[in-house]
């Protein structure tokens, strides 16, 4: 072995080369799939062709991961549609069937973290606006409990959504039919939208979602219930994969008491229009001027 | 061709000598750098863990979705903005003792901005998608999103605070007077820009109607007032270290002047806090919940209460130390005041500002957030990175300022002072 003193010039050269190699290492070491993901464009900026290729890619990937044949829809908003939701506070018994039906339908992470798009809070009778005394983790043997009422809260699909306004990268937007959706592959995970939402309508995948293959729902929408990834935000879409095909959201179907109503606000004959016309409705935190399309009402 | 070759040769020499300056130092210098590098590696190790498993490795959750990282970010933006305090009296009022140390203040501002940006980067869930925010390449939501504004103003401020000191240092290196017509506009624009970065950062919170604790128009002025305390406080300490370990001269007069300005800033800070407290407590609407959580506890949850009162007490004591000329002009009490302010403002504006915004959350849930070990380690790593960058910048800047490191033509023989 030669015992030669390294000159200053050599030292500098070696140092620079080592730094260069260090910087380029992540780019050289990643797989083709990772490179593709890294460069994936914003969903709304893709051409029809690019979208087709994208869907094919993800269908294949999901099939590999979950062993099921996936159908990923990119169905666009139907014309003359503005989705609205009604919730009868006098009927809700707080059973949380909607919560779990939602998680199953929408491929939410089951545990660590357990992600729910609907949150049912228990309020003492006599309070409604000040939610400070609400209980989120009530767990009695039987519901409903005397002296309490229940209020399910989910994304209110505001006409004036603060979450969309604050997103630094346009990863979330309002569709023509009023749905607020997220491109999970564009979200950078800054969580500014979570800070901005007055309804806690958004949840974050704090870890890689844990979704047992046997529980996966393979009928998905690209902007809705497709399986998500680590450290991106997601939220209720009123079941975009169902409603754009003429079905009810999963929570509406799951409710045993008929608390949940759904329909097209632009259709004068819809159930939601009937409710707005004939019941006394209220919207949460109307003072914030977010214009939610989620109407709470009382039957009795 | 001859001048070009000369320039290239000189650039190469400058680069070479810089590397030597950075690599060679006293035993204390090595110890300090190794200490910082060790912390950086520990922080990096924990960050890689977070990057691999996701933000679940922190104690943040859907209730308190920003924590220690964003708290430090807010504080450091203030630190960086405070360079304005040194620039204004130096250039606008030609206060000479401060003018000589402005370069050091600007280098510190640049280091602080780098730390602030790093704190945002580690908070991002998907660092791999960071490019989505780059204008032109990604799809930046400008001017709607205040975070987009922040990215622009912070990077602009970083640019200014590197350009100005580097330009001046290069001129010093060549022993030429700076071309003031060129650089003065940048120096002047850096002043409103400094106010701008902190205002935008305040607006980032201020604009959220969902969070009544932040949705107060007093926020931006409060941010500026507290920044004008904490930034100079750390500078006063750093200046004393610099004049001890190098032969750069910094007059006591400069330090006292800075301390005097800090006294006014702290008065304003405390006054604005009082105004906010009055409004919340007297009107006593349900928006007071976060205030109560912070200052007296809410439904038995009172984790932040001792912390915020310690912070407030530190600020009040420091205010009096800086207000009374006798204690302001005595080094021991001056330094005590600085340390109190650095910690007091960090509590008030870091955890004491970010966490209560999330408690109770919009649906009334109370989650008591405490950062975990990983978050602390990553945060220490970033602070160490900032201090290492600042140390290395100084290691080159100080010999240039004192005239020890300069253009090879002046290397031998005596050269006139250019100050």
mmCIF file of N, CA and C in Angstrom, chain A residues 62-184:
data_model
loop_
_atom_site.group_PDB
_atom_site.id
_atom_site.type_symbol
_atom_site.label_atom_id
_atom_site.label_comp_id
_atom_site.label_asym_id
_atom_site.label_seq_id
_atom_site.Cartn_x
_atom_site.Cartn_y
_atom_site.Cartn_z
ATOM 1 N N UNK A 62 -53.109 -1.666 -7.663
ATOM 2 C CA UNK A 62 -54.013 -2.070 -6.585
ATOM 3 C C UNK A 62 -54.272 -3.567 -6.636
ATOM 4 N N UNK A 63 -54.385 -4.101 -7.868
ATOM 5 C CA UNK A 63 -54.638 -5.527 -7.990
ATOM 6 C C UNK A 63 -53.476 -6.322 -7.403
ATOM 7 N N UNK A 64 -52.265 -5.843 -7.712
ATOM 8 C CA UNK A 64 -51.097 -6.511 -7.149
ATOM 9 C C UNK A 64 -51.107 -6.470 -5.629
ATOM 10 N N UNK A 65 -51.479 -5.323 -5.107
ATOM 11 C CA UNK A 65 -51.382 -5.127 -3.669
ATOM 12 C C UNK A 65 -52.493 -5.847 -2.916
ATOM 13 N N UNK A 66 -53.736 -5.804 -3.468
ATOM 14 C CA UNK A 66 -54.870 -6.334 -2.710
ATOM 15 C C UNK A 66 -55.447 -7.611 -3.317
ATOM 16 N N UNK A 67 -54.946 -8.032 -4.470
ATOM 17 C CA UNK A 67 -55.408 -9.274 -5.078
ATOM 18 C C UNK A 67 -56.851 -9.240 -5.564
ATOM 19 N N UNK A 68 -57.337 -8.046 -5.849
ATOM 20 C CA UNK A 68 -58.699 -7.944 -6.367
ATOM 21 C C UNK A 68 -58.688 -7.123 -7.645
ATOM 22 N N UNK A 69 -59.666 -7.376 -8.505
ATOM 23 C CA UNK A 69 -59.758 -6.594 -9.730
ATOM 24 C C UNK A 69 -60.408 -5.246 -9.414
ATOM 25 N N UNK A 70 -59.671 -4.185 -9.642
ATOM 26 C CA UNK A 70 -60.175 -2.851 -9.327
ATOM 27 C C UNK A 70 -60.796 -2.185 -10.541
ATOM 28 N N UNK A 71 -61.837 -1.422 -10.308
ATOM 29 C CA UNK A 71 -62.375 -0.553 -11.349
ATOM 30 C C UNK A 71 -62.297 0.873 -10.818
ATOM 31 N N UNK A 72 -61.426 1.678 -11.417
ATOM 32 C CA UNK A 72 -61.282 3.055 -10.957
ATOM 33 C C UNK A 72 -62.037 3.969 -11.907
ATOM 34 N N UNK A 73 -63.048 4.628 -11.395
ATOM 35 C CA UNK A 73 -63.845 5.525 -12.218
ATOM 36 C C UNK A 73 -63.247 6.930 -12.209
ATOM 37 N N UNK A 74 -63.402 7.619 -13.335
ATOM 38 C CA UNK A 74 -63.063 9.040 -13.354
ATOM 39 C C UNK A 74 -64.300 9.828 -13.781
ATOM 40 N N UNK A 75 -65.461 9.217 -13.563
ATOM 41 C CA UNK A 75 -66.743 9.832 -13.920
ATOM 42 C C UNK A 75 -66.772 11.307 -13.504
ATOM 43 N N UNK A 76 -67.070 12.166 -14.469
ATOM 44 C CA UNK A 76 -67.102 13.590 -14.162
ATOM 45 C C UNK A 76 -68.455 13.989 -13.598
ATOM 46 N N UNK A 77 -68.540 15.232 -13.132
ATOM 47 C CA UNK A 77 -69.778 15.715 -12.521
ATOM 48 C C UNK A 77 -70.918 15.664 -13.531
ATOM 49 N N UNK A 78 -72.105 15.280 -13.055
ATOM 50 C CA UNK A 78 -73.274 15.269 -13.925
ATOM 51 C C UNK A 78 -73.767 16.701 -14.097
ATOM 52 N N UNK A 79 -74.350 17.002 -15.275
ATOM 53 C CA UNK A 79 -74.831 18.371 -15.499
ATOM 54 C C UNK A 79 -76.008 18.706 -14.582
ATOM 55 N N UNK A 80 -76.164 19.966 -14.315
ATOM 56 C CA UNK A 80 -77.275 20.469 -13.486
ATOM 57 C C UNK A 80 -77.390 19.750 -12.146
ATOM 58 N N UNK A 81 -76.259 19.535 -11.520
ATOM 59 C CA UNK A 81 -76.282 18.844 -10.235
ATOM 60 C C UNK A 81 -75.510 19.651 -9.204
ATOM 61 N N UNK A 82 -76.069 19.766 -8.025
ATOM 62 C CA UNK A 82 -75.370 20.357 -6.897
ATOM 63 C C UNK A 82 -75.816 19.544 -5.683
ATOM 64 N N UNK A 83 -74.911 18.738 -5.192
ATOM 65 C CA UNK A 83 -75.297 17.785 -4.156
ATOM 66 C C UNK A 83 -75.504 18.462 -2.806
ATOM 67 N N UNK A 84 -76.572 18.050 -2.134
ATOM 68 C CA UNK A 84 -76.858 18.586 -0.807
ATOM 69 C C UNK A 84 -77.250 17.462 0.135
ATOM 70 N N UNK A 85 -77.016 17.673 1.405
ATOM 71 C CA UNK A 85 -77.219 16.612 2.393
ATOM 72 C C UNK A 85 -78.162 17.117 3.479
ATOM 73 N N UNK A 86 -79.032 16.256 3.963
ATOM 74 C CA UNK A 86 -79.917 16.620 5.067
ATOM 75 C C UNK A 86 -79.719 15.660 6.220
ATOM 76 N N UNK A 87 -79.744 16.169 7.443
ATOM 77 C CA UNK A 87 -79.575 15.278 8.591
ATOM 78 C C UNK A 87 -80.546 15.658 9.696
ATOM 79 N N UNK A 88 -81.395 14.706 10.025
ATOM 80 C CA UNK A 88 -82.458 14.952 10.996
ATOM 81 C C UNK A 88 -81.942 14.714 12.413
ATOM 82 N N UNK A 89 -81.697 15.814 13.117
ATOM 83 C CA UNK A 89 -81.108 15.679 14.454
ATOM 84 C C UNK A 89 -82.057 15.013 15.448
ATOM 85 N N UNK A 90 -83.356 15.089 15.197
ATOM 86 C CA UNK A 90 -84.284 14.486 16.159
ATOM 87 C C UNK A 90 -84.351 12.968 16.000
ATOM 88 N N UNK A 91 -83.820 12.445 14.911
ATOM 89 C CA UNK A 91 -83.874 10.995 14.706
ATOM 90 C C UNK A 91 -82.587 10.278 15.080
ATOM 91 N N UNK A 92 -81.453 10.972 14.974
ATOM 92 C CA UNK A 92 -80.162 10.289 15.175
ATOM 93 C C UNK A 92 -80.089 9.709 16.584
ATOM 94 N N UNK A 93 -79.731 8.415 16.666
ATOM 95 C CA UNK A 93 -79.626 7.761 17.970
ATOM 96 C C UNK A 93 -78.172 7.544 18.366
ATOM 97 N N UNK A 94 -77.246 8.006 17.543
ATOM 98 C CA UNK A 94 -75.829 7.918 17.920
ATOM 99 C C UNK A 94 -75.238 6.525 17.844
ATOM 100 N N UNK A 95 -75.761 5.673 16.936
ATOM 101 C CA UNK A 95 -75.288 4.276 16.898
ATOM 102 C C UNK A 95 -73.976 4.110 16.141
ATOM 103 N N UNK A 96 -73.588 5.104 15.395
ATOM 104 C CA UNK A 96 -72.327 5.118 14.629
ATOM 105 C C UNK A 96 -72.285 4.059 13.514
ATOM 106 N N UNK A 97 -73.435 3.561 13.083
ATOM 107 C CA UNK A 97 -73.400 2.623 11.953
ATOM 108 C C UNK A 97 -72.881 3.339 10.704
ATOM 109 N N UNK A 98 -73.264 4.610 10.561
ATOM 110 C CA UNK A 98 -72.803 5.392 9.406
ATOM 111 C C UNK A 98 -71.277 5.488 9.389
ATOM 112 N N UNK A 99 -70.705 5.658 10.600
ATOM 113 C CA UNK A 99 -69.252 5.838 10.703
ATOM 114 C C UNK A 99 -68.521 4.637 10.111
ATOM 115 N N UNK A 100 -68.994 3.435 10.496
ATOM 116 C CA UNK A 100 -68.293 2.234 10.051
ATOM 117 C C UNK A 100 -68.652 1.872 8.616
ATOM 118 N N UNK A 101 -69.909 2.116 8.215
ATOM 119 C CA UNK A 101 -70.282 1.881 6.822
ATOM 120 C C UNK A 101 -69.433 2.753 5.912
ATOM 121 N N UNK A 102 -69.200 3.964 6.349
ATOM 122 C CA UNK A 102 -68.384 4.910 5.583
ATOM 123 C C UNK A 102 -66.962 4.397 5.452
ATOM 124 N N UNK A 103 -66.365 3.993 6.577
ATOM 125 C CA UNK A 103 -64.975 3.538 6.543
ATOM 126 C C UNK A 103 -64.822 2.316 5.647
ATOM 127 N N UNK A 104 -65.817 1.402 5.692
ATOM 128 C CA UNK A 104 -65.737 0.200 4.857
ATOM 129 C C UNK A 104 -65.884 0.535 3.382
ATOM 130 N N UNK A 105 -66.849 1.381 3.069
ATOM 131 C CA UNK A 105 -67.089 1.763 1.686
ATOM 132 C C UNK A 105 -65.870 2.481 1.110
ATOM 133 N N UNK A 106 -65.279 3.326 1.940
ATOM 134 C CA UNK A 106 -64.278 4.246 1.404
ATOM 135 C C UNK A 106 -62.831 3.805 1.596
ATOM 136 N N UNK A 107 -62.640 2.552 2.005
ATOM 137 C CA UNK A 107 -61.278 2.012 2.120
ATOM 138 C C UNK A 107 -60.399 2.823 3.070
ATOM 139 N N UNK A 108 -60.985 3.258 4.176
ATOM 140 C CA UNK A 108 -60.188 4.014 5.135
ATOM 141 C C UNK A 108 -59.258 3.088 5.913
ATOM 142 N N UNK A 109 -58.170 3.656 6.387
ATOM 143 C CA UNK A 109 -57.233 2.901 7.221
ATOM 144 C C UNK A 109 -57.970 2.417 8.471
ATOM 145 N N UNK A 110 -57.807 1.102 8.781
ATOM 146 C CA UNK A 110 -58.616 0.534 9.859
ATOM 147 C C UNK A 110 -58.052 0.783 11.260
ATOM 148 N N UNK A 111 -56.742 0.709 11.401
ATOM 149 C CA UNK A 111 -56.191 1.034 12.733
ATOM 150 C C UNK A 111 -54.779 1.604 12.580
ATOM 151 N N UNK A 112 -54.395 2.363 13.589
ATOM 152 C CA UNK A 112 -53.047 2.983 13.591
ATOM 153 C C UNK A 112 -52.674 3.628 12.282
ATOM 154 N N UNK A 113 -53.308 4.651 11.861
ATOM 155 C CA UNK A 113 -54.432 5.306 12.503
ATOM 156 C C UNK A 113 -55.763 4.745 11.993
ATOM 157 N N UNK A 114 -56.752 4.771 12.856
ATOM 158 C CA UNK A 114 -58.112 4.449 12.440
ATOM 159 C C UNK A 114 -58.723 5.753 11.931
ATOM 160 N N UNK A 115 -59.043 5.778 10.651
ATOM 161 C CA UNK A 115 -59.526 7.040 10.077
ATOM 162 C C UNK A 115 -61.028 6.989 9.812
ATOM 163 N N UNK A 116 -61.713 7.977 10.346
ATOM 164 C CA UNK A 116 -63.148 8.077 10.117
ATOM 165 C C UNK A 116 -63.470 9.415 9.489
ATOM 166 N N UNK A 117 -64.313 9.375 8.469
ATOM 167 C CA UNK A 117 -64.715 10.622 7.826
ATOM 168 C C UNK A 117 -65.941 11.228 8.505
ATOM 169 N N UNK A 118 -66.632 10.398 9.280
ATOM 170 C CA UNK A 118 -67.785 10.906 10.020
ATOM 171 C C UNK A 118 -67.441 10.838 11.497
ATOM 172 N N UNK A 119 -67.812 11.860 12.229
ATOM 173 C CA UNK A 119 -67.565 11.893 13.654
ATOM 174 C C UNK A 119 -68.901 12.182 14.303
ATOM 175 N N UNK A 120 -69.383 11.302 15.150
ATOM 176 C CA UNK A 120 -70.653 11.555 15.833
ATOM 177 C C UNK A 120 -70.325 12.088 17.218
ATOM 178 N N UNK A 121 -70.820 13.290 17.519
ATOM 179 C CA UNK A 121 -70.537 13.836 18.850
ATOM 180 C C UNK A 121 -71.816 13.839 19.675
ATOM 181 N N UNK A 122 -71.625 13.643 20.964
ATOM 182 C CA UNK A 122 -72.767 13.598 21.878
ATOM 183 C C UNK A 122 -72.866 14.936 22.595
ATOM 184 N N UNK A 123 -74.059 15.523 22.549
ATOM 185 C CA UNK A 123 -74.260 16.821 23.192
ATOM 186 C C UNK A 123 -75.295 16.683 24.286
ATOM 187 N N UNK A 124 -75.061 17.435 25.344
ATOM 188 C CA UNK A 124 -76.081 17.499 26.390
ATOM 189 C C UNK A 124 -77.272 18.238 25.817
ATOM 190 N N UNK A 125 -78.484 17.738 26.076
ATOM 191 C CA UNK A 125 -79.650 18.452 25.583
ATOM 192 C C UNK A 125 -79.646 19.871 26.147
ATOM 193 N N UNK A 126 -79.961 20.828 25.305
ATOM 194 C CA UNK A 126 -79.931 22.211 25.761
ATOM 195 C C UNK A 126 -78.765 22.995 25.199
ATOM 196 N N UNK A 127 -77.791 22.296 24.591
ATOM 197 C CA UNK A 127 -76.702 23.019 23.941
ATOM 198 C C UNK A 127 -76.633 22.561 22.494
ATOM 199 N N UNK A 128 -76.135 23.458 21.635
ATOM 200 C CA UNK A 128 -75.964 23.048 20.252
ATOM 201 C C UNK A 128 -74.785 23.770 19.602
ATOM 202 N N UNK A 129 -74.725 25.077 19.792
ATOM 203 C CA UNK A 129 -73.720 25.847 19.072
ATOM 204 C C UNK A 129 -72.343 25.714 19.704
ATOM 205 N N UNK A 130 -72.291 25.814 21.023
ATOM 206 C CA UNK A 130 -71.003 25.690 21.699
ATOM 207 C C UNK A 130 -70.693 24.208 21.876
ATOM 208 N N UNK A 131 -69.740 23.737 21.089
ATOM 209 C CA UNK A 131 -69.463 22.302 21.086
ATOM 210 C C UNK A 131 -68.455 21.906 22.158
ATOM 211 N N UNK A 132 -68.103 22.877 23.010
ATOM 212 C CA UNK A 132 -67.024 22.635 23.956
ATOM 213 C C UNK A 132 -67.332 21.502 24.930
ATOM 214 N N UNK A 133 -68.615 21.275 25.193
ATOM 215 C CA UNK A 133 -68.961 20.205 26.121
ATOM 216 C C UNK A 133 -69.354 18.920 25.403
ATOM 217 N N UNK A 134 -69.010 18.850 24.105
ATOM 218 C CA UNK A 134 -69.373 17.650 23.361
ATOM 219 C C UNK A 134 -68.471 16.484 23.755
ATOM 220 N N UNK A 135 -69.016 15.280 23.629
ATOM 221 C CA UNK A 135 -68.230 14.077 23.927
ATOM 222 C C UNK A 135 -68.029 13.309 22.627
ATOM 223 N N UNK A 136 -66.787 13.033 22.285
ATOM 224 C CA UNK A 136 -66.498 12.369 21.023
ATOM 225 C C UNK A 136 -66.381 10.865 21.172
ATOM 226 N N UNK A 137 -66.057 10.408 22.367
ATOM 227 C CA UNK A 137 -65.742 8.988 22.546
ATOM 228 C C UNK A 137 -66.734 8.312 23.477
ATOM 229 N N UNK A 138 -67.999 8.754 23.441
ATOM 230 C CA UNK A 138 -69.032 8.143 24.283
ATOM 231 C C UNK A 138 -69.120 6.659 23.953
ATOM 232 N N UNK A 139 -69.326 5.850 24.981
ATOM 233 C CA UNK A 139 -69.314 4.409 24.752
ATOM 234 C C UNK A 139 -70.252 3.703 25.734
ATOM 235 N N UNK A 140 -71.555 3.986 25.688
ATOM 236 C CA UNK A 140 -72.478 3.348 26.620
ATOM 237 C C UNK A 140 -72.873 1.958 26.125
ATOM 238 N N UNK A 141 -73.546 1.196 26.987
ATOM 239 C CA UNK A 141 -74.017 -0.139 26.573
ATOM 240 C C UNK A 141 -75.056 0.018 25.481
ATOM 241 N N UNK A 142 -75.867 1.058 25.603
ATOM 242 C CA UNK A 142 -76.983 1.211 24.686
ATOM 243 C C UNK A 142 -77.169 2.691 24.331
ATOM 244 N N UNK A 143 -77.479 2.941 23.070
ATOM 245 C CA UNK A 143 -77.869 4.291 22.662
ATOM 246 C C UNK A 143 -79.329 4.218 22.231
ATOM 247 N N UNK A 144 -80.036 5.323 22.241
ATOM 248 C CA UNK A 144 -79.650 6.635 22.766
ATOM 249 C C UNK A 144 -79.686 6.675 24.296
ATOM 250 N N UNK A 145 -78.908 7.602 24.853
ATOM 251 C CA UNK A 145 -78.884 7.759 26.302
ATOM 252 C C UNK A 145 -79.806 8.916 26.680
ATOM 253 N N UNK A 146 -80.507 8.793 27.779
ATOM 254 C CA UNK A 146 -81.407 9.874 28.191
ATOM 255 C C UNK A 146 -80.626 11.151 28.503
ATOM 256 N N UNK A 147 -81.184 12.281 28.090
ATOM 257 C CA UNK A 147 -80.537 13.559 28.401
ATOM 258 C C UNK A 147 -79.539 14.013 27.352
ATOM 259 N N UNK A 148 -79.294 13.186 26.331
ATOM 260 C CA UNK A 148 -78.303 13.554 25.320
ATOM 261 C C UNK A 148 -78.892 13.528 23.919
ATOM 262 N N UNK A 149 -78.288 14.284 23.048
ATOM 263 C CA UNK A 149 -78.594 14.169 21.625
ATOM 264 C C UNK A 149 -77.284 13.949 20.876
ATOM 265 N N UNK A 150 -77.399 13.519 19.629
ATOM 266 C CA UNK A 150 -76.201 13.155 18.867
ATOM 267 C C UNK A 150 -76.153 13.965 17.588
ATOM 268 N N UNK A 151 -74.953 14.369 17.248
ATOM 269 C CA UNK A 151 -74.803 15.147 16.020
ATOM 270 C C UNK A 151 -73.650 14.576 15.183
ATOM 271 N N UNK A 152 -73.959 13.895 14.099
ATOM 272 C CA UNK A 152 -72.887 13.448 13.201
ATOM 273 C C UNK A 152 -72.343 14.633 12.408
ATOM 274 N N UNK A 153 -71.020 14.707 12.296
ATOM 275 C CA UNK A 153 -70.401 15.787 11.520
ATOM 276 C C UNK A 153 -69.435 15.159 10.526
ATOM 277 N N UNK A 154 -69.485 15.632 9.302
ATOM 278 C CA UNK A 154 -68.520 15.207 8.286
ATOM 279 C C UNK A 154 -68.245 16.407 7.403
ATOM 280 N N UNK A 155 -67.516 16.222 6.318
ATOM 281 C CA UNK A 155 -67.253 17.350 5.432
ATOM 282 C C UNK A 155 -68.588 17.946 5.007
ATOM 283 N N UNK A 156 -68.702 19.269 5.129
ATOM 284 C CA UNK A 156 -69.967 19.933 4.854
ATOM 285 C C UNK A 156 -70.047 20.415 3.399
ATOM 286 N N UNK A 157 -69.027 20.114 2.625
ATOM 287 C CA UNK A 157 -68.977 20.502 1.211
ATOM 288 C C UNK A 157 -69.436 21.944 1.003
ATOM 289 N N UNK A 158 -68.683 22.821 1.650
ATOM 290 C CA UNK A 158 -68.982 24.251 1.614
ATOM 291 C C UNK A 158 -68.944 24.784 0.183
ATOM 292 N N UNK A 159 -69.815 25.736 -0.097
ATOM 293 C CA UNK A 159 -69.731 26.440 -1.367
ATOM 294 C C UNK A 159 -68.542 27.386 -1.358
ATOM 295 N N UNK A 160 -68.130 27.735 -0.145
ATOM 296 C CA UNK A 160 -67.061 28.706 0.034
ATOM 297 C C UNK A 160 -65.998 28.052 0.925
ATOM 298 N N UNK A 161 -65.337 27.000 0.429
ATOM 299 C CA UNK A 161 -64.533 26.159 1.331
ATOM 300 C C UNK A 161 -63.181 26.764 1.729
ATOM 301 N N UNK A 162 -62.968 26.989 3.019
ATOM 302 C CA UNK A 162 -61.697 27.559 3.463
ATOM 303 C C UNK A 162 -60.518 26.633 3.183
ATOM 304 N N UNK A 163 -60.765 25.322 3.161
ATOM 305 C CA UNK A 163 -59.667 24.374 2.934
ATOM 306 C C UNK A 163 -59.092 24.530 1.534
ATOM 307 N N UNK A 164 -59.970 24.785 0.556
ATOM 308 C CA UNK A 164 -59.522 24.940 -0.827
ATOM 309 C C UNK A 164 -58.713 26.227 -0.973
ATOM 310 N N UNK A 165 -59.189 27.246 -0.262
ATOM 311 C CA UNK A 165 -58.520 28.544 -0.334
ATOM 312 C C UNK A 165 -57.078 28.454 0.173
ATOM 313 N N UNK A 166 -56.858 27.709 1.254
ATOM 314 C CA UNK A 166 -55.529 27.737 1.868
ATOM 315 C C UNK A 166 -54.538 26.765 1.252
ATOM 316 N N UNK A 167 -55.016 25.764 0.527
ATOM 317 C CA UNK A 167 -54.088 24.749 0.001
ATOM 318 C C UNK A 167 -53.017 25.416 -0.871
ATOM 319 N N UNK A 168 -51.736 25.232 -0.547
ATOM 320 C CA UNK A 168 -50.700 25.955 -1.295
ATOM 321 C C UNK A 168 -50.454 25.399 -2.699
ATOM 322 N N UNK A 169 -50.993 24.209 -3.015
ATOM 323 C CA UNK A 169 -50.640 23.594 -4.297
ATOM 324 C C UNK A 169 -51.849 23.184 -5.139
ATOM 325 N N UNK A 170 -53.047 23.693 -4.834
ATOM 326 C CA UNK A 170 -54.252 23.304 -5.577
ATOM 327 C C UNK A 170 -54.519 21.805 -5.513
ATOM 328 N N UNK A 171 -54.132 21.152 -4.423
ATOM 329 C CA UNK A 171 -54.355 19.703 -4.348
ATOM 330 C C UNK A 171 -55.812 19.391 -4.036
ATOM 331 N N UNK A 172 -56.581 20.384 -3.636
ATOM 332 C CA UNK A 172 -57.986 20.170 -3.316
ATOM 333 C C UNK A 172 -58.804 21.255 -3.989
ATOM 334 N N UNK A 173 -59.998 20.870 -4.473
ATOM 335 C CA UNK A 173 -60.807 21.848 -5.193
ATOM 336 C C UNK A 173 -62.281 21.450 -5.142
ATOM 337 N N UNK A 174 -63.120 22.375 -5.588
ATOM 338 C CA UNK A 174 -64.550 22.115 -5.612
ATOM 339 C C UNK A 174 -64.952 21.730 -7.029
ATOM 340 N N UNK A 175 -65.585 20.574 -7.146
ATOM 341 C CA UNK A 175 -66.040 20.078 -8.445
ATOM 342 C C UNK A 175 -67.292 20.848 -8.884
ATOM 343 N N UNK A 176 -67.658 20.774 -10.179
ATOM 344 C CA UNK A 176 -68.855 21.493 -10.648
ATOM 345 C C UNK A 176 -70.138 21.073 -9.931
ATOM 346 N N UNK A 177 -70.194 19.832 -9.420
ATOM 347 C CA UNK A 177 -71.395 19.425 -8.689
ATOM 348 C C UNK A 177 -71.271 19.712 -7.195
ATOM 349 N N UNK A 178 -70.300 20.550 -6.824
ATOM 350 C CA UNK A 178 -70.219 21.036 -5.455
ATOM 351 C C UNK A 178 -69.404 20.188 -4.502
ATOM 352 N N UNK A 179 -68.877 19.058 -4.979
ATOM 353 C CA UNK A 179 -68.104 18.202 -4.090
ATOM 354 C C UNK A 179 -66.690 18.753 -3.924
ATOM 355 N N UNK A 180 -66.210 18.755 -2.685
ATOM 356 C CA UNK A 180 -64.828 19.162 -2.444
ATOM 357 C C UNK A 180 -63.983 17.889 -2.438
ATOM 358 N N UNK A 181 -63.049 17.793 -3.371
ATOM 359 C CA UNK A 181 -62.267 16.564 -3.521
ATOM 360 C C UNK A 181 -60.765 16.854 -3.394
ATOM 361 N N UNK A 182 -59.985 15.781 -3.265
ATOM 362 C CA UNK A 182 -58.533 15.893 -3.107
ATOM 363 C C UNK A 182 -57.852 14.999 -4.135
ATOM 364 N N UNK A 183 -56.794 15.493 -4.759
ATOM 365 C CA UNK A 183 -55.916 14.621 -5.538
ATOM 366 C C UNK A 183 -54.860 14.112 -4.561
ATOM 367 N N UNK A 184 -55.061 12.865 -4.103
ATOM 368 C CA UNK A 184 -54.182 12.332 -3.049
ATOM 369 C C UNK A 184 -52.730 12.249 -3.493
#
